[in-house]
Short mmCIF file of C-alpha atoms and ligand atoms in Angstrom, two decimals:
data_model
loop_
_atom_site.label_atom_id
_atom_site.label_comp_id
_atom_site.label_asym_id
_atom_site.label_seq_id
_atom_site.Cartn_x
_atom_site.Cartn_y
_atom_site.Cartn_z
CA UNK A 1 -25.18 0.30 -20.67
CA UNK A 2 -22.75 -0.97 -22.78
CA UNK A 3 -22.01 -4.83 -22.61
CA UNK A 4 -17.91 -5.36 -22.59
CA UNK A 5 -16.28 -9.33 -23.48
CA UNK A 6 -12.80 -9.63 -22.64
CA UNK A 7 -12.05 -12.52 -25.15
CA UNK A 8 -9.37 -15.27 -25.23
CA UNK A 9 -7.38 -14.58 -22.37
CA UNK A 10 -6.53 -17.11 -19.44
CA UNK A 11 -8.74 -15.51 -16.54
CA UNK A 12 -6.54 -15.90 -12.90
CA UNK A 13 -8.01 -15.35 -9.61
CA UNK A 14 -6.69 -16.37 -5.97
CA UNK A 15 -7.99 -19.66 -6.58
CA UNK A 16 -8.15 -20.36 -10.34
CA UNK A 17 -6.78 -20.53 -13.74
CA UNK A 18 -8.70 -20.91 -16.34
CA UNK A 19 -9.75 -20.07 -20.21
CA UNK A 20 -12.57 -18.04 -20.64
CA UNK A 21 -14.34 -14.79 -21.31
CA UNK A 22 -15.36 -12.41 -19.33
CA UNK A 23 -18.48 -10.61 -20.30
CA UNK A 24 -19.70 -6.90 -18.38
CA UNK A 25 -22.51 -5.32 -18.45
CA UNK A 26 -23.40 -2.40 -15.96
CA UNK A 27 -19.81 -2.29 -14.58
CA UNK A 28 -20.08 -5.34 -13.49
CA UNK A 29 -18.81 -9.22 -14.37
CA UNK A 30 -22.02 -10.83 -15.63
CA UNK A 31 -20.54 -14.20 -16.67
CA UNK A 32 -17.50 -15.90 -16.84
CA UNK A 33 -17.76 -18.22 -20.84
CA UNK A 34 -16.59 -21.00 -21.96
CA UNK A 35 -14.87 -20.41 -25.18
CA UNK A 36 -17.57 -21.97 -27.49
CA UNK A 37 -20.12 -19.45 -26.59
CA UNK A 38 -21.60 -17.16 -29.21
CA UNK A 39 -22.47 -14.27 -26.78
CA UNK A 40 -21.84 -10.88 -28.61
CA UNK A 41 -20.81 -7.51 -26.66
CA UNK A 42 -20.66 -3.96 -27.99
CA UNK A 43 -17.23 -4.04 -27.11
CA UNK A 44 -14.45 -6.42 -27.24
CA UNK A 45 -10.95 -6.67 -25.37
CA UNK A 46 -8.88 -8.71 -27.12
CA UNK A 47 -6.60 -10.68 -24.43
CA UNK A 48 -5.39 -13.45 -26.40
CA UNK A 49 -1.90 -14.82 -25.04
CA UNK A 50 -2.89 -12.66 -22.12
CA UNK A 51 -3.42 -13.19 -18.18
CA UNK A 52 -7.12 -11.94 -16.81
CA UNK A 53 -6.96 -10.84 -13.34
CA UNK A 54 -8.51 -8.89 -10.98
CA UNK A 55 -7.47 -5.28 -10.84
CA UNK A 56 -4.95 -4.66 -8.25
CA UNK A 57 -5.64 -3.03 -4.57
CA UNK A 58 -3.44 -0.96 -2.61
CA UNK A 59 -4.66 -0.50 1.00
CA UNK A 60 -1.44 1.33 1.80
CA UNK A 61 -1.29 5.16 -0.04
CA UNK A 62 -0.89 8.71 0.92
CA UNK A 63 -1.66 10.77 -2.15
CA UNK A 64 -0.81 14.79 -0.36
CA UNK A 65 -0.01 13.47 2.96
CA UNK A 66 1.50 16.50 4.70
CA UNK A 67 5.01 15.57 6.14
CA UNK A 68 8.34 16.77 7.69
CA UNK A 69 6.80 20.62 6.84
CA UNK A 70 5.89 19.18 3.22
CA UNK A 71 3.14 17.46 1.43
CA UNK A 72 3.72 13.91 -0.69
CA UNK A 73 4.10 15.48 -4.05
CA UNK A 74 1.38 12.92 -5.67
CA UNK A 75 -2.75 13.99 -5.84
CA UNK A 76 -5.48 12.52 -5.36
CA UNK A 77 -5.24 12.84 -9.32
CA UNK A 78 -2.10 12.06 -10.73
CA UNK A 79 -1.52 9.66 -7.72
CA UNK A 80 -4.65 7.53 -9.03
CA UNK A 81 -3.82 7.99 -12.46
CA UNK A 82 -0.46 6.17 -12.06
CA UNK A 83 -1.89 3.21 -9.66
CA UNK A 84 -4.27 2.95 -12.99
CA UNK A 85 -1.10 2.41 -15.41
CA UNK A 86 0.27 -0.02 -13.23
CA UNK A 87 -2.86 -1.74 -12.71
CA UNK A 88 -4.60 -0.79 -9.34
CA UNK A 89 -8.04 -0.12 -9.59
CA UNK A 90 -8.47 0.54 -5.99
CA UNK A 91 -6.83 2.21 -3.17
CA UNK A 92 -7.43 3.05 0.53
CA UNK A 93 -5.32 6.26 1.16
CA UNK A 94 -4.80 7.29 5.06
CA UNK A 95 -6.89 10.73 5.99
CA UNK A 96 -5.23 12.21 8.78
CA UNK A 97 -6.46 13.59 12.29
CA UNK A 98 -3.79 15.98 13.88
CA UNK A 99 -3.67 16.62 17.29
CA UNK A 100 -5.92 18.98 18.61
CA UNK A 101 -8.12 18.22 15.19
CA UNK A 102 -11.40 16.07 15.68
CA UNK A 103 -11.27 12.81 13.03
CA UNK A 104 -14.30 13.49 11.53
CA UNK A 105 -13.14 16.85 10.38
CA UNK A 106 -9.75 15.09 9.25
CA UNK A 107 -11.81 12.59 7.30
CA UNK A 108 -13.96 15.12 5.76
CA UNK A 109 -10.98 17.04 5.12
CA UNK A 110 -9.53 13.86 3.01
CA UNK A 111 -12.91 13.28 1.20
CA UNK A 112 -12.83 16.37 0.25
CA UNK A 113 -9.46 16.19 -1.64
CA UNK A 114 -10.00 13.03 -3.14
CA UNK A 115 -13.66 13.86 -4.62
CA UNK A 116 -14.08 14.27 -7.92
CA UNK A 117 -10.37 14.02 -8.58
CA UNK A 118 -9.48 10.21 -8.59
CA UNK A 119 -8.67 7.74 -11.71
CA UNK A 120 -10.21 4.71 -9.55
CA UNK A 121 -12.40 3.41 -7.11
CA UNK A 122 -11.19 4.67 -3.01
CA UNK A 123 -11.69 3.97 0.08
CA UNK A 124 -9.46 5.71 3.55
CA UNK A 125 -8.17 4.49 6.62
CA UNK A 126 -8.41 6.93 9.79
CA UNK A 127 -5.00 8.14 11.01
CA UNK A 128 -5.94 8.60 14.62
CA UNK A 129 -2.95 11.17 15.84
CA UNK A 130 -4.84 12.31 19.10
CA UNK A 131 -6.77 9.78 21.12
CA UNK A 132 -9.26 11.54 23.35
CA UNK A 133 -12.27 10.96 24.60
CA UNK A 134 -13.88 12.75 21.87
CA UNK A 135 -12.03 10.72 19.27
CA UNK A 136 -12.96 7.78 20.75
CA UNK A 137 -16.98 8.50 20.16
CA UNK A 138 -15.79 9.64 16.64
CA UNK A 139 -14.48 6.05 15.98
CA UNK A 140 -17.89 4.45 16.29
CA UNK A 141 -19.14 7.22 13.82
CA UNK A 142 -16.19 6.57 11.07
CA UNK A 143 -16.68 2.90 11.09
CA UNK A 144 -20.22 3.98 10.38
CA UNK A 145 -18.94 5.94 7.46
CA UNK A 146 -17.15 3.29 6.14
CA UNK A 147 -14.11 3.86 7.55
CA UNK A 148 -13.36 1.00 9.40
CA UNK A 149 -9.82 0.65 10.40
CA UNK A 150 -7.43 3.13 12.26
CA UNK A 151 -3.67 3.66 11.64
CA UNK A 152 -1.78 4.33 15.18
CA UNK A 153 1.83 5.31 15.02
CA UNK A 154 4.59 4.19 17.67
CA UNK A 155 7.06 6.19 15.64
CA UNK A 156 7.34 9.92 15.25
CA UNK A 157 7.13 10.99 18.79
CA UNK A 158 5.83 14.95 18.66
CA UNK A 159 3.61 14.52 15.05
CA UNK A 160 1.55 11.17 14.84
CA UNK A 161 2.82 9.28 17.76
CA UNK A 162 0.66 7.46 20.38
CA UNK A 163 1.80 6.25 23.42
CA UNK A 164 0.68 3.06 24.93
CA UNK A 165 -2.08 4.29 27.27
CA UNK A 166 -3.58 5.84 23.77
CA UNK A 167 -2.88 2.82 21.86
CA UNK A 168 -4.95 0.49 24.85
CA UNK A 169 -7.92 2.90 24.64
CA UNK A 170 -7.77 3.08 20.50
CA UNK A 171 -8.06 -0.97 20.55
CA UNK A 172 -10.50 -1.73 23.06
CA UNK A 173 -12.70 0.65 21.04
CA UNK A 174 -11.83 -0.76 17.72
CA UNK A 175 -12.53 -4.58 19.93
CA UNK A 176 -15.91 -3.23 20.70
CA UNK A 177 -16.72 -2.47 16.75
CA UNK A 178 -15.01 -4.22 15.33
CA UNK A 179 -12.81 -2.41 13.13
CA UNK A 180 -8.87 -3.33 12.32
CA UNK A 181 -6.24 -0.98 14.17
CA UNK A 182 -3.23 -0.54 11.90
CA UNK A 183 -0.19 -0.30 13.52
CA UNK A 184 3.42 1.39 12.13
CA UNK A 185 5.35 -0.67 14.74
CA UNK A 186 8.91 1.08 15.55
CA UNK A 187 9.81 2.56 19.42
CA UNK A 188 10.28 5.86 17.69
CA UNK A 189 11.42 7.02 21.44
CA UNK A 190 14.63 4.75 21.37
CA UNK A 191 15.03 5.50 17.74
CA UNK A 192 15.14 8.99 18.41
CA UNK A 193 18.03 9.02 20.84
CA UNK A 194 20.02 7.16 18.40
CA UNK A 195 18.93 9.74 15.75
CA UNK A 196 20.67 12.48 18.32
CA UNK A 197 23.33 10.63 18.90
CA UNK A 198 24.10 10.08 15.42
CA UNK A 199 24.02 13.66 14.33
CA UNK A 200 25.66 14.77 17.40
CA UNK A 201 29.24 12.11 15.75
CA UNK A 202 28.66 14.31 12.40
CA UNK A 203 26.21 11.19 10.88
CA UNK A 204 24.06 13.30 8.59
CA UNK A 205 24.30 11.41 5.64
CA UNK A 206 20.65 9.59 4.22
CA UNK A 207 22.40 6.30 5.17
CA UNK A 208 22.46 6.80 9.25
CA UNK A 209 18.65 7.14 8.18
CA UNK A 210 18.77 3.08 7.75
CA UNK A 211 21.69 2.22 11.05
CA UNK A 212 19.45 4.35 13.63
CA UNK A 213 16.64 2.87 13.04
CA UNK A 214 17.26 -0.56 14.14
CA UNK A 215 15.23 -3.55 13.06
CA UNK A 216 15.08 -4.68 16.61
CA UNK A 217 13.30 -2.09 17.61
CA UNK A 218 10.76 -3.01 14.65
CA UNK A 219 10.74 -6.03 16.34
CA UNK A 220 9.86 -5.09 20.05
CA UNK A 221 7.47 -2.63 18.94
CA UNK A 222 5.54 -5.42 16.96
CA UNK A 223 5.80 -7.48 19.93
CA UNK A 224 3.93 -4.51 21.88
CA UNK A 225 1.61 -4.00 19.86
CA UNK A 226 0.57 -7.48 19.31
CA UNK A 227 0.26 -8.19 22.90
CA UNK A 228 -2.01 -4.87 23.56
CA UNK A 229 -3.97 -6.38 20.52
CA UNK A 230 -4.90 -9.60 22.85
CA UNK A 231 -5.29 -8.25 25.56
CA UNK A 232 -7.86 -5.46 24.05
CA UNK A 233 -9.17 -8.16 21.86
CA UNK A 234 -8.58 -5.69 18.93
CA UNK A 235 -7.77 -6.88 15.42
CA UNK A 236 -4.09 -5.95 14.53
CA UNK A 237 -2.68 -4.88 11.15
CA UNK A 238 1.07 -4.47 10.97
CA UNK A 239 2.08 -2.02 8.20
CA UNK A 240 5.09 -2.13 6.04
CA UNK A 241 6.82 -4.66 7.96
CA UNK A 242 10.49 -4.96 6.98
CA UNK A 243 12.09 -6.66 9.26
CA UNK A 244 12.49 -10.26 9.99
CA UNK A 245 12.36 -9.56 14.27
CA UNK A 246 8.54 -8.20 13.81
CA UNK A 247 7.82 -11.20 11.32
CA UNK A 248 8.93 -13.63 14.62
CA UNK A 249 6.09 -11.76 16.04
CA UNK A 250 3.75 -12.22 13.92
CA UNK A 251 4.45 -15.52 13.45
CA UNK A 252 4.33 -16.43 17.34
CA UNK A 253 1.06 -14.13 17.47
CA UNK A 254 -0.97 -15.99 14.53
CA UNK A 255 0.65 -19.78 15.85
CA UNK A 256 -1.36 -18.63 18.94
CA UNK A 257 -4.42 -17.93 17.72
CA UNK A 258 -4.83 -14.23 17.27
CA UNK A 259 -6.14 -12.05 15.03
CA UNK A 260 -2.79 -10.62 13.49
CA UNK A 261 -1.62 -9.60 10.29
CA UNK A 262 0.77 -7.81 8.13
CA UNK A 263 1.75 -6.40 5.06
CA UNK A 264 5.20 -5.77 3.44
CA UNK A 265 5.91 -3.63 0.57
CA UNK A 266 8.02 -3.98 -2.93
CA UNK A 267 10.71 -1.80 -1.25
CA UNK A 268 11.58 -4.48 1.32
CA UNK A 269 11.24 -7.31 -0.98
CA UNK A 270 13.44 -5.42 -3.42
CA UNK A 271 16.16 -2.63 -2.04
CA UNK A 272 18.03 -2.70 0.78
CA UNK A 273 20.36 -0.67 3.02
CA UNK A 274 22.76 -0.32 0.35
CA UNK A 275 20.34 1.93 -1.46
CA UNK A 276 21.01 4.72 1.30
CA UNK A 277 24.12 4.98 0.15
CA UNK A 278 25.85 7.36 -2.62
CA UNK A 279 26.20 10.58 -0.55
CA UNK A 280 22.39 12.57 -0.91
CA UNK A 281 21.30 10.29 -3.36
CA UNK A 282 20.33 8.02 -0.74
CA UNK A 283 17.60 10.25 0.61
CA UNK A 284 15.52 8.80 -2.21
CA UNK A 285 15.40 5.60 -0.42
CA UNK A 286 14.69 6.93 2.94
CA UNK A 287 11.03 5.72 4.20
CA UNK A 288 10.53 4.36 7.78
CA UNK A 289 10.47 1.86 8.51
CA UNK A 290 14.08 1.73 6.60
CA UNK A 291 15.48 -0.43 4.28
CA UNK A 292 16.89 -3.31 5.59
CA UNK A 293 20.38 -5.48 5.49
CA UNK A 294 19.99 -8.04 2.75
CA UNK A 295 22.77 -10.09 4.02
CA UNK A 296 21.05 -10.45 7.56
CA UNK A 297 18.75 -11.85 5.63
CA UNK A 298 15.38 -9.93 6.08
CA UNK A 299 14.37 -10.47 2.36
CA UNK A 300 14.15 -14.09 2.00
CA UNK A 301 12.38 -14.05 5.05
CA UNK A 302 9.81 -11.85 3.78
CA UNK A 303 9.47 -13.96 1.11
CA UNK A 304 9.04 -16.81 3.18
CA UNK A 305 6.50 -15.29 5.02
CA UNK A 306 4.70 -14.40 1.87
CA UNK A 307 4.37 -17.75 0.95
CA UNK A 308 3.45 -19.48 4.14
CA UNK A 309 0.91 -16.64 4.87
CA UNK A 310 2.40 -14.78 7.55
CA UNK A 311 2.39 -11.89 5.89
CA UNK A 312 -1.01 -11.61 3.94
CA UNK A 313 -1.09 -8.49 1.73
CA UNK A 314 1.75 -6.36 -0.37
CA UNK A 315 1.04 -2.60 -0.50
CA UNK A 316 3.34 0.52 -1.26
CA UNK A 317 3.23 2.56 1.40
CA UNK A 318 3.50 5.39 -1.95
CA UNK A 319 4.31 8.57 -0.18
CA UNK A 320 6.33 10.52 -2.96
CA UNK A 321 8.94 13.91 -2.29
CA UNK A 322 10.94 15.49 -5.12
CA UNK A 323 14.42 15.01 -5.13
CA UNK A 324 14.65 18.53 -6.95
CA UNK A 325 16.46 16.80 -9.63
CA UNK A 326 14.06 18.44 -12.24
CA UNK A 327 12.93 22.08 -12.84
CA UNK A 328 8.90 21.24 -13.03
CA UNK A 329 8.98 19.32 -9.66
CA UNK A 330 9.45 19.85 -6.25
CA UNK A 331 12.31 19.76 -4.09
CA UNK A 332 11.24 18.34 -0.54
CA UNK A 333 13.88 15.71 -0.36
CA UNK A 334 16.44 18.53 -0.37
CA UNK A 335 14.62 19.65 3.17
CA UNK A 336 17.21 16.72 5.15
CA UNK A 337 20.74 17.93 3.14
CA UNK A 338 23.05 18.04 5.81
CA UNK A 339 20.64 16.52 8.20
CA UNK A 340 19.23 12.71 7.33
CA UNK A 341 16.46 13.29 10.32
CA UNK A 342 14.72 16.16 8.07
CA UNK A 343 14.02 14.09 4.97
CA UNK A 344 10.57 13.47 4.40
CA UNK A 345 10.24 10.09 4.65
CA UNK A 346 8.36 7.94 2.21
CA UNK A 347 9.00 6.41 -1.69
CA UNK A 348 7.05 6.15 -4.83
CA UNK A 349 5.85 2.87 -5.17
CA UNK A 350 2.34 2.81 -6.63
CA UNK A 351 2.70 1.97 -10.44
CA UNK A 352 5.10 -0.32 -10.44
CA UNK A 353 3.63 -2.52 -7.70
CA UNK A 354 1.87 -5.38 -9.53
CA UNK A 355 4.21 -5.45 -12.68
CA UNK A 356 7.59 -5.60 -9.57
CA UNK A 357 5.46 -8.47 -8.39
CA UNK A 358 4.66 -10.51 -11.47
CA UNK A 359 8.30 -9.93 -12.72
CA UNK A 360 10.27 -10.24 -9.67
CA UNK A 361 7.88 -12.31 -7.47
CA UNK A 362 6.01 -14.55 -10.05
CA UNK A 363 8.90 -14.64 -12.63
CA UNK A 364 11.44 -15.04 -10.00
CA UNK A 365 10.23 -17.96 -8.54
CA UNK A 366 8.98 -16.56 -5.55
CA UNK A 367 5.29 -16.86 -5.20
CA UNK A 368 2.50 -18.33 -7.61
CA UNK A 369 0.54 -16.64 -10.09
CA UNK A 370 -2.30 -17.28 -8.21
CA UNK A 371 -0.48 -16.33 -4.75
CA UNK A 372 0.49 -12.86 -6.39
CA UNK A 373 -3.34 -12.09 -7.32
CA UNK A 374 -4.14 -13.13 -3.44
CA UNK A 375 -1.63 -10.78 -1.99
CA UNK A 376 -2.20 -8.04 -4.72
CA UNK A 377 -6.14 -8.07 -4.65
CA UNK A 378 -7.91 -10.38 -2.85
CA UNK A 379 -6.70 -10.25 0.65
CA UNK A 380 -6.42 -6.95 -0.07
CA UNK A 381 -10.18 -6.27 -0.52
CA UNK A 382 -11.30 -9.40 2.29
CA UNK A 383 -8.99 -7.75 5.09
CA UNK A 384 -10.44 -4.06 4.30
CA UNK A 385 -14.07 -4.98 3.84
CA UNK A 386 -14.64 -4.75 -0.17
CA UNK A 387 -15.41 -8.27 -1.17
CA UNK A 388 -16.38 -9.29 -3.64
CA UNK A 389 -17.29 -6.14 -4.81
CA UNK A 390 -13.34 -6.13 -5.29
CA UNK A 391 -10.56 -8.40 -5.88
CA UNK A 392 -11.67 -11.17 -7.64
CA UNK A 393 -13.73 -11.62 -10.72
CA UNK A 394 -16.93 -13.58 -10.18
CA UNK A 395 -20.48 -13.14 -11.00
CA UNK A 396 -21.49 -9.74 -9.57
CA UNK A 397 -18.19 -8.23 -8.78
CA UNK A 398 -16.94 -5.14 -10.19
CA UNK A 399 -15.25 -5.12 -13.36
CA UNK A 400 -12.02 -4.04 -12.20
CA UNK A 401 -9.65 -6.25 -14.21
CA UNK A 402 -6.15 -5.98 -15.84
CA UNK A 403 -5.36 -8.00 -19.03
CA UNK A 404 -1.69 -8.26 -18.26
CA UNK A 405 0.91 -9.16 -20.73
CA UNK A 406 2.85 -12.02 -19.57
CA UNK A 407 5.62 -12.12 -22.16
CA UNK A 408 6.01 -8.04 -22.61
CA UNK A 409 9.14 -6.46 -21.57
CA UNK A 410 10.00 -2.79 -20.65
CA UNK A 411 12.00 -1.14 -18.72
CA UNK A 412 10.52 1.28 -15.13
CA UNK A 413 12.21 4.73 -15.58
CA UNK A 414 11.32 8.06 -14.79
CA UNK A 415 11.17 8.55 -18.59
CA UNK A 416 7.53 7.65 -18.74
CA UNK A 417 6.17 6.66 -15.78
CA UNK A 418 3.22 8.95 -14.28
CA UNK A 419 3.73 9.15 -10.56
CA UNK A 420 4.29 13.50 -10.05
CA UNK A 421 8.02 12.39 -8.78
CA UNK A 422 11.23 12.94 -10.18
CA UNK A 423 12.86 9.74 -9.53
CA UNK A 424 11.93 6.04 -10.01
CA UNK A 425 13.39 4.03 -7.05
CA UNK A 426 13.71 1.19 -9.90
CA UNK A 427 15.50 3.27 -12.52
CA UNK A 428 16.57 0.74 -15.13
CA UNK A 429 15.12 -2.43 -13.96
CA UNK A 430 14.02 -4.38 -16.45
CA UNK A 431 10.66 -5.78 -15.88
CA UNK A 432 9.38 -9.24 -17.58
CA UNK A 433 5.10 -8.50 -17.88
CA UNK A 434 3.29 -5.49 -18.37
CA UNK A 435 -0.10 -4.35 -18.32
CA UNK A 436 -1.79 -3.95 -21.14
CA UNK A 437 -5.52 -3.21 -20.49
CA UNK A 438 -6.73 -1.56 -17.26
CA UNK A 439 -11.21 -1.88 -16.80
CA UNK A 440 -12.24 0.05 -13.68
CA UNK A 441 -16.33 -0.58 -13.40
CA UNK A 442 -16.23 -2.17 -16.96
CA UNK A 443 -14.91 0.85 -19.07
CA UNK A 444 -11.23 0.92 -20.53
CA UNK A 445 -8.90 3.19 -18.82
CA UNK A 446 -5.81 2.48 -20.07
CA UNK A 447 -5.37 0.38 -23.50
CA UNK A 448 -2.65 0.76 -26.34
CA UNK A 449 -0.52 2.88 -24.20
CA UNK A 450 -3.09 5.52 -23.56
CA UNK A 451 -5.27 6.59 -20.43
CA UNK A 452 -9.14 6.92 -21.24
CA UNK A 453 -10.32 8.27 -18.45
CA UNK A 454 -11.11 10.97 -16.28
CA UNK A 455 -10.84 12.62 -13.29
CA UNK A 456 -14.19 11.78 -11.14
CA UNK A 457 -14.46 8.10 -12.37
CA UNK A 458 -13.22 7.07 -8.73
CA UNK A 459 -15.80 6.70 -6.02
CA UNK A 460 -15.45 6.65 -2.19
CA UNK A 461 -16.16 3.03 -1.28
CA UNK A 462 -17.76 2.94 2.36
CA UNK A 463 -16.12 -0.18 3.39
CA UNK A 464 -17.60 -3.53 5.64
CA UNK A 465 -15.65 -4.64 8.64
CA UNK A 466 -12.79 -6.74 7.51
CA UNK A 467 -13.62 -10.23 6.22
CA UNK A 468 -10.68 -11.83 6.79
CA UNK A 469 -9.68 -14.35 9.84
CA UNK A 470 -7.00 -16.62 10.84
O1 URP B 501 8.24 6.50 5.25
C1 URP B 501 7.03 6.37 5.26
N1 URP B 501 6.55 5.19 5.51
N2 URP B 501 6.23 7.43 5.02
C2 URP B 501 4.83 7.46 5.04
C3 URP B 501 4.25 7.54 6.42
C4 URP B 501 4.20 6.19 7.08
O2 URP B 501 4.82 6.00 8.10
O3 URP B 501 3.52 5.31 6.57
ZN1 ZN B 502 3.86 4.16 8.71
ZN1 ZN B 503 2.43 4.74 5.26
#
């Protein structure tokens, strides 16, 4: 086994900030040095001038996710080779169960993609798209596989969506085992007579995409699903909240006592409705929930609610399609030309996560250093049942760390990022910090601009129940 010290860097967890090396053996942190120490190490990362902190976690992928009569155009492969780039040594991607499908064969179906293929460690949430009897049992059984929370949909009536007698039965079963249900909270039944109605008044341009889907109805489905959550007694997630009417909910919700929580993404705390616009080019923007108004002032709430800890955790939501702006990729954004409501919804988002973060969160006054390692790791890992295997470094943890660059600047592009998409929904931005070194399990994946690793390093992580409460 071959001993690893990460020397001179300043080591950052959720908690702490402090000098000192990190030595791993077996994949795994060993100790955390002083600097005076004489301990030798067959290999050394130099991380002088450098921030040491735990590798990032994305609870919120979906690497081939078939969509809209398309699949995401990332892998299980080059989708966990770009979180690796940007610094994510874990994710937990969504297997799906279609209706008529049991969940176990969904899972198994998702296992089977991923295994053998991924960059880094990876764990799935069950999308539960028919709630039967049958699924029900199954839910006992996944949570016994590890797969301990379920992702219910009250958008996209006709492909994943639930109603509320479904949603009632899903959460008194996850109550009774204790496993998270994770909700996309938008009435996609209102939203979809305003889709109608739009494209009935000639509104077929990506930007209706973002006006039909009204935050308030973010907001009221968030307040429905929070108050099936207490009276089920079921632990709530809230995905990719965007909008400041469902982060009133969640606010009321956790000031009462439950358990409720919620993630944003770097899309809401970065773009906004104004993105959707420019004709088709818009359609790159186009993920549901949508982009929101920055003048109505959804952003700086988000932010607020990041520091205050109403909102716990930012993910991506990465669910790539091809604009068809390039030969060698695909073309499934082209699928909604002429007709917003056919666009496959979703963005590229998971390189760039932690260095959008550092630059625009940490840099920008935002949030703390060590805020943006809770929120990028360790909530992360406590709310989905991985620590502290993952998301910190400690004694006995995995050695998944970054050595980020606090002073580097680059630019995100296209040019040169790894995600299998033709666009970067950052194009140009300049970014202040960059990773440098990527360890997943104590080897070097990524160092001096190169990836070391190989398909197959990535293991299925049977997760816990979560660990995290009010
Ligand atoms: O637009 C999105 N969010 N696409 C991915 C599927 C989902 O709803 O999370
Ligand atoms: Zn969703
Ligand atoms: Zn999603």
């Amino acid at each position: 086994m071959t001993k690893t010290l990460i020397k001179g860097g300043t080591v950052v967890t959720a908690i702490d900030q402090m000098e000192a090396d990190v030595l791993i053996d077996g994949g795994k942190v060993v100790a955390l040095l002083g600097r005076e120490h004489t301990v030798e190490a067959d290999e050394v990362v130099d991380a002088t001038g450098k921030l040491v902190i735990p590798g990032g976690i994305d609870v919120h992928t979906h690497m081939e996710l078939p969509f809209g009569g398309t699949f995401a155009a990332d892998t299980f492969e080059t989708g966990t080779r770009a979180a690796a780039w940007g610094g994510t040594t874990t994710i937990i991607d969504f297997a799906v169960q279609t209706v008529g499908q049991s969940a176990m064969d969904g899972w198994e179906a998702w296992m089977e993609k991923a295994r053998g293929n991924c960059a880094i460690d990876y764990g799935f949430h069950m999308i539960t798209g028919d709630i039967n009897d049958q699924t029900l049992k199954e839910m006992e059984l996944l949570v016994r596989e590890g797969v301990t929370s379920f992702k219910m949909f009250m958008a996209y009536p006709g492909v994943f969506y639930s109603d509320d007698g479904q949603i009632v039965r899903a959460m008194q079963k996850a109550a009774e085992d204790g496993a998270t249900i994770c909700m996309h909270a938008e009435n996609g039944i209102a939203i979809d007579v305003f889709v109608e109605q739009a494209l009935e008044r000639g509104e077929t341009d990506p930007m209706y995409h973002g006006i039909v889907r009204k935050s308030i109805l973010e907001g009221e489905a968030t307040h429905r699903a929070i108050k099936l959550a207490e009276l089920t007694g079921a632990q709530l997630y809230i995905v990719h909240l965007s909008a400041q009417e469902a982060l009133d909910e969640v606010i009321a919700a956790r000031d009462a006592g439950l358990q409720v929580f919620a993630e944003t993404c770097p899309q809401y705390l970065f773009l906004s409705l104004e993105n959707l616009g420019n004709g088709f080019d818009g359609a790159k923007y186009v993920c549901s929930p949508p982009l929101r108004d920055r003048a109505a002032g959804h952003q700086d709430r988000l932010w607020r609610g990041l520091r205050t800890n109403d909102l716990q955790v930012v993910s991506t939501d990465h669910c790539p399609f091809c604009m068809g702006d390039h030969h060698t990729f695909g073309t499934q954004k082209q699928l909604g030309r002429g007709d917003f409501s056919k666009i496959p919804n979703g963005m590229p988002g998971v390189e760039p996560r932690m260095e959008l973060l550092y630059s625009g969160g940490v840099e920008d006054g935002h949030i703390s250093l060590n805020r943006f390692v809770e929120i990028s790791s360790t909530t992360p890992a406590k709310m989905f049942g991985l620590y502290p295997k993952k998301g910190t470094i400690a004694v006995g943890s995995d050695a998944d760390i970054v050595v980020f660059d606090p002073a580097a600047t680059h630019v995100l592009s296209v040019d040169g990022h790894h995600m299998d998409v033709d666009y970067s929904a950052y194009e140009g931005w300049e970014m202040t910090g960059k990773v440098d070194t990527v360890l997943s399990k104590g080897k070097v994946i990524i160092s001096d601009n190169a990836y070391h690793g190989s398909p197959g390093d990535g293991e299925y992580l049977a997760r816990g129940l979560s660990q995290y409460t009010n």
